[in-house]
Every structure is written in structure tokens, then in C-alpha cells.
Amino acid sequence: MDTQLLDILVCPICKGPLHYDKKAQELICNADKLAYPIRDGIPIMWADQARDLTSPAADAAPAA
Ligand SMILES: [Zn+2]
């Protein structure tokens, strides 16, 4: 992904800066604890597509 895009991309919820997680291909908002996925080099900046970083990873461990 073009990292220059990061200069113009902000979180759609809090309008704060995003951190690019190259490994996970996600844009992280530390304020909202949300991770926006990057698909085919295109950041998906929709809150309903974002991964909630505060909740336990659903795919990591089965819910009790
Ligand atoms: Zn945010």
C-alpha cells in the first residue's frame, strides 16, 4: 500500500491518525481500538468492517 496515503487517511469515527500495520495489512486506530482491513491495497474505512481490538479475538479461541 502507498504509505503516502496514510497522510490523508484518518479514522472515520474520531478523525484521528491511523497506524499502518504492514504485517496484518490493517490500519489501526489506537483511540478507538479498531483495525480497518486493507484489501487488495485498498483501505476499507468502514466502521462496520473494522475489527474490534478490545474484544478477544473470536478466531483465536472458542467462546466458552
Ligand atoms: Zn478512531
mmCIF file of N, CA and C and ligand atoms in Angstrom:
data_model
loop_
_atom_site.group_PDB
_atom_site.id
_atom_site.type_symbol
_atom_site.label_atom_id
_atom_site.label_comp_id
_atom_site.label_asym_id
_atom_site.label_seq_id
_atom_site.Cartn_x
_atom_site.Cartn_y
_atom_site.Cartn_z
ATOM 1 N N MET A 1 0.839 -1.194 0.000
ATOM 2 C CA MET A 1 0.000 0.000 0.000
ATOM 3 C C MET A 1 0.880 1.253 0.000
ATOM 4 N N ASP A 2 0.457 2.273 -0.666
ATOM 5 C CA ASP A 2 1.175 3.534 -0.721
ATOM 6 C C ASP A 2 1.110 4.207 0.641
ATOM 7 N N THR A 3 2.258 4.284 1.294
ATOM 8 C CA THR A 3 2.253 4.824 2.658
ATOM 9 C C THR A 3 1.942 6.316 2.673
ATOM 10 N N GLN A 4 2.080 6.978 1.524
ATOM 11 C CA GLN A 4 1.710 8.396 1.475
ATOM 12 C C GLN A 4 0.222 8.573 1.710
ATOM 13 N N LEU A 5 -0.533 7.530 1.411
ATOM 14 C CA LEU A 5 -1.969 7.555 1.683
ATOM 15 C C LEU A 5 -2.237 7.795 3.161
ATOM 16 N N LEU A 6 -1.339 7.308 3.997
ATOM 17 C CA LEU A 6 -1.518 7.430 5.441
ATOM 18 C C LEU A 6 -1.618 8.884 5.869
ATOM 19 N N ASP A 7 -0.988 9.767 5.098
ATOM 20 C CA ASP A 7 -1.007 11.175 5.464
ATOM 21 C C ASP A 7 -2.397 11.780 5.332
ATOM 22 N N ILE A 8 -3.198 11.195 4.466
ATOM 23 C CA ILE A 8 -4.529 11.762 4.257
ATOM 24 C C ILE A 8 -5.617 10.930 4.903
ATOM 25 N N LEU A 9 -5.270 9.684 5.260
ATOM 26 C CA LEU A 9 -6.278 8.812 5.856
ATOM 27 C C LEU A 9 -6.409 9.098 7.345
ATOM 28 N N VAL A 10 -7.623 9.252 7.792
ATOM 29 C CA VAL A 10 -7.892 9.390 9.216
ATOM 30 C C VAL A 10 -9.007 8.422 9.578
ATOM 31 N N CYS A 11 -9.127 8.164 10.863
ATOM 32 C CA CYS A 11 -10.193 7.309 11.338
ATOM 33 C C CYS A 11 -11.541 7.982 11.052
ATOM 34 N N PRO A 12 -12.467 7.259 10.459
ATOM 35 C CA PRO A 12 -13.768 7.861 10.145
ATOM 36 C C PRO A 12 -14.604 8.161 11.390
ATOM 37 N N ILE A 13 -14.228 7.569 12.501
ATOM 38 C CA ILE A 13 -15.013 7.776 13.723
ATOM 39 C C ILE A 13 -14.482 8.981 14.509
ATOM 40 N N CYS A 14 -13.179 8.958 14.813
ATOM 41 C CA CYS A 14 -12.633 10.005 15.670
ATOM 42 C C CYS A 14 -11.784 11.010 14.893
ATOM 43 N N LYS A 15 -11.614 10.781 13.590
ATOM 44 C CA LYS A 15 -10.808 11.655 12.724
ATOM 45 C C LYS A 15 -9.350 11.717 13.175
ATOM 46 N N GLY A 16 -8.949 10.718 13.949
ATOM 47 C CA GLY A 16 -7.578 10.682 14.439
ATOM 48 C C GLY A 16 -6.668 9.969 13.459
ATOM 49 N N PRO A 17 -5.362 10.015 13.700
ATOM 50 C CA PRO A 17 -4.391 9.374 12.825
ATOM 51 C C PRO A 17 -4.452 7.864 12.940
ATOM 52 N N LEU A 18 -4.048 7.193 11.867
ATOM 53 C CA LEU A 18 -4.077 5.747 11.834
ATOM 54 C C LEU A 18 -2.659 5.198 11.763
ATOM 55 N N HIS A 19 -2.482 4.041 12.353
ATOM 56 C CA HIS A 19 -1.187 3.368 12.310
ATOM 57 C C HIS A 19 -1.276 2.196 11.339
ATOM 58 N N TYR A 20 -0.347 2.162 10.409
ATOM 59 C CA TYR A 20 -0.365 1.121 9.384
ATOM 60 C C TYR A 20 0.367 -0.112 9.896
ATOM 61 N N ASP A 21 -0.365 -1.189 10.042
ATOM 62 C CA ASP A 21 0.228 -2.470 10.415
ATOM 63 C C ASP A 21 0.503 -3.251 9.130
ATOM 64 N N LYS A 22 1.759 -3.187 8.723
ATOM 65 C CA LYS A 22 2.149 -3.772 7.439
ATOM 66 C C LYS A 22 1.925 -5.277 7.441
ATOM 67 N N LYS A 23 2.273 -5.913 8.549
ATOM 68 C CA LYS A 23 2.190 -7.369 8.654
ATOM 69 C C LYS A 23 0.749 -7.856 8.545
ATOM 70 N N ALA A 24 -0.115 -7.195 9.296
ATOM 71 C CA ALA A 24 -1.519 -7.614 9.330
ATOM 72 C C ALA A 24 -2.328 -7.007 8.198
ATOM 73 N N GLN A 25 -1.716 -6.045 7.496
ATOM 74 C CA GLN A 25 -2.445 -5.314 6.445
ATOM 75 C C GLN A 25 -3.718 -4.698 7.011
ATOM 76 N N GLU A 26 -3.497 -3.926 8.072
ATOM 77 C CA GLU A 26 -4.611 -3.256 8.726
ATOM 78 C C GLU A 26 -4.190 -1.840 9.081
ATOM 79 N N LEU A 27 -5.162 -0.975 9.172
ATOM 80 C CA LEU A 27 -4.933 0.377 9.676
ATOM 81 C C LEU A 27 -5.540 0.450 11.067
ATOM 82 N N ILE A 28 -4.688 0.773 12.034
ATOM 83 C CA ILE A 28 -5.097 0.722 13.427
ATOM 84 C C ILE A 28 -5.434 2.122 13.930
ATOM 85 N N CYS A 29 -6.581 2.254 14.571
ATOM 86 C CA CYS A 29 -6.894 3.466 15.322
ATOM 87 C C CYS A 29 -6.713 3.138 16.799
ATOM 88 N N ASN A 30 -5.693 3.749 17.393
ATOM 89 C CA ASN A 30 -5.407 3.462 18.792
ATOM 90 C C ASN A 30 -6.450 4.071 19.714
ATOM 91 N N ALA A 31 -7.084 5.139 19.275
ATOM 92 C CA ALA A 31 -8.085 5.802 20.114
ATOM 93 C C ALA A 31 -9.336 4.935 20.239
ATOM 94 N N ASP A 32 -9.768 4.382 19.117
ATOM 95 C CA ASP A 32 -10.996 3.585 19.116
ATOM 96 C C ASP A 32 -10.729 2.099 19.286
ATOM 97 N N LYS A 33 -9.441 1.717 19.232
ATOM 98 C CA LYS A 33 -9.066 0.298 19.295
ATOM 99 C C LYS A 33 -9.772 -0.487 18.180
ATOM 100 N N LEU A 34 -9.677 0.080 16.979
ATOM 101 C CA LEU A 34 -10.253 -0.576 15.819
ATOM 102 C C LEU A 34 -9.176 -0.787 14.769
ATOM 103 N N ALA A 35 -9.302 -1.881 14.034
ATOM 104 C CA ALA A 35 -8.377 -2.175 12.940
ATOM 105 C C ALA A 35 -9.164 -2.245 11.644
ATOM 106 N N TYR A 36 -8.837 -1.340 10.735
ATOM 107 C CA TYR A 36 -9.507 -1.328 9.433
ATOM 108 C C TYR A 36 -8.710 -2.192 8.459
ATOM 109 N N PRO A 37 -9.371 -3.129 7.816
ATOM 110 C CA PRO A 37 -8.662 -4.032 6.912
ATOM 111 C C PRO A 37 -8.242 -3.329 5.625
ATOM 112 N N ILE A 38 -7.150 -3.830 5.039
ATOM 113 C CA ILE A 38 -6.719 -3.358 3.726
ATOM 114 C C ILE A 38 -6.876 -4.527 2.763
ATOM 115 N N ARG A 39 -7.725 -4.358 1.771
ATOM 116 C CA ARG A 39 -7.983 -5.435 0.825
ATOM 117 C C ARG A 39 -7.513 -5.013 -0.560
ATOM 118 N N ASP A 40 -6.614 -5.814 -1.121
ATOM 119 C CA ASP A 40 -6.061 -5.513 -2.443
ATOM 120 C C ASP A 40 -5.475 -4.105 -2.488
ATOM 121 N N GLY A 41 -4.852 -3.711 -1.362
ATOM 122 C CA GLY A 41 -4.200 -2.412 -1.304
ATOM 123 C C GLY A 41 -5.145 -1.261 -1.055
ATOM 124 N N ILE A 42 -6.410 -1.572 -0.843
ATOM 125 C CA ILE A 42 -7.400 -0.515 -0.633
ATOM 126 C C ILE A 42 -7.891 -0.565 0.814
ATOM 127 N N PRO A 43 -7.657 0.496 1.567
ATOM 128 C CA PRO A 43 -8.134 0.525 2.949
ATOM 129 C C PRO A 43 -9.663 0.563 2.994
ATOM 130 N N ILE A 44 -10.220 -0.324 3.813
ATOM 131 C CA ILE A 44 -11.676 -0.363 3.971
ATOM 132 C C ILE A 44 -12.021 0.477 5.194
ATOM 133 N N MET A 45 -12.425 1.701 4.948
ATOM 134 C CA MET A 45 -12.610 2.651 6.045
ATOM 135 C C MET A 45 -14.060 2.702 6.502
ATOM 136 N N TRP A 46 -14.613 1.552 6.774
ATOM 137 C CA TRP A 46 -15.975 1.494 7.284
ATOM 138 C C TRP A 46 -15.938 0.906 8.684
ATOM 139 N N ALA A 47 -16.632 1.555 9.594
ATOM 140 C CA ALA A 47 -16.614 1.119 10.978
ATOM 141 C C ALA A 47 -17.172 -0.297 11.115
ATOM 142 N N ASP A 48 -18.143 -0.642 10.277
ATOM 143 C CA ASP A 48 -18.746 -1.976 10.424
ATOM 144 C C ASP A 48 -17.858 -3.070 9.837
ATOM 145 N N GLN A 49 -16.790 -2.679 9.131
ATOM 146 C CA GLN A 49 -15.835 -3.656 8.613
ATOM 147 C C GLN A 49 -14.610 -3.761 9.521
ATOM 148 N N ALA A 50 -14.515 -2.860 10.482
ATOM 149 C CA ALA A 50 -13.333 -2.796 11.321
ATOM 150 C C ALA A 50 -13.356 -3.894 12.382
ATOM 151 N N ARG A 51 -12.147 -4.304 12.742
ATOM 152 C CA ARG A 51 -12.002 -5.334 13.768
ATOM 153 C C ARG A 51 -11.838 -4.646 15.121
ATOM 154 N N ASP A 52 -12.596 -5.118 16.094
ATOM 155 C CA ASP A 52 -12.535 -4.547 17.433
ATOM 156 C C ASP A 52 -11.348 -5.144 18.175
ATOM 157 N N LEU A 53 -10.383 -4.282 18.515
ATOM 158 C CA LEU A 53 -9.168 -4.777 19.166
ATOM 159 C C LEU A 53 -9.359 -5.013 20.653
ATOM 160 N N THR A 54 -10.460 -4.536 21.202
ATOM 161 C CA THR A 54 -10.666 -4.676 22.645
ATOM 162 C C THR A 54 -11.300 -6.010 23.005
ATOM 163 N N SER A 55 -12.074 -6.555 22.078
ATOM 164 C CA SER A 55 -12.708 -7.831 22.363
ATOM 165 C C SER A 55 -11.740 -8.968 22.029
ATOM 166 N N PRO A 56 -11.816 -10.049 22.755
ATOM 167 C CA PRO A 56 -10.932 -11.182 22.484
ATOM 168 C C PRO A 56 -11.133 -11.668 21.055
ATOM 169 N N ALA A 57 -10.045 -12.038 20.418
ATOM 170 C CA ALA A 57 -10.135 -12.475 19.027
ATOM 171 C C ALA A 57 -11.049 -13.678 18.911
ATOM 172 N N ALA A 58 -12.087 -13.521 18.126
ATOM 173 C CA ALA A 58 -13.081 -14.569 18.012
ATOM 174 C C ALA A 58 -12.509 -15.821 17.362
ATOM 175 N N ASP A 59 -11.509 -15.615 16.482
ATOM 176 C CA ASP A 59 -10.968 -16.760 15.767
ATOM 177 C C ASP A 59 -9.765 -17.370 16.480
ATOM 178 N N ALA A 60 -9.351 -16.775 17.591
ATOM 179 C CA ALA A 60 -8.192 -17.273 18.302
ATOM 180 C C ALA A 60 -8.596 -18.351 19.313
ATOM 181 N N ALA A 61 -9.710 -18.144 19.968
ATOM 182 C CA ALA A 61 -10.136 -19.093 20.971
ATOM 183 C C ALA A 61 -11.652 -19.208 20.931
ATOM 184 N N PRO A 62 -12.156 -20.389 21.026
ATOM 185 C CA PRO A 62 -13.611 -20.556 21.036
ATOM 186 C C PRO A 62 -14.224 -19.951 22.284
ATOM 187 N N ALA A 63 -15.378 -19.356 22.118
ATOM 188 C CA ALA A 63 -16.052 -18.753 23.258
ATOM 189 C C ALA A 63 -16.517 -19.846 24.211
ATOM 190 N N ALA A 64 -16.441 -19.540 25.477
ATOM 191 C CA ALA A 64 -16.817 -20.525 26.484
ATOM 192 C C ALA A 64 -18.334 -20.713 26.511
HETATM 193 ZN ZN ZN B 1 -10.668 6.417 15.709
#
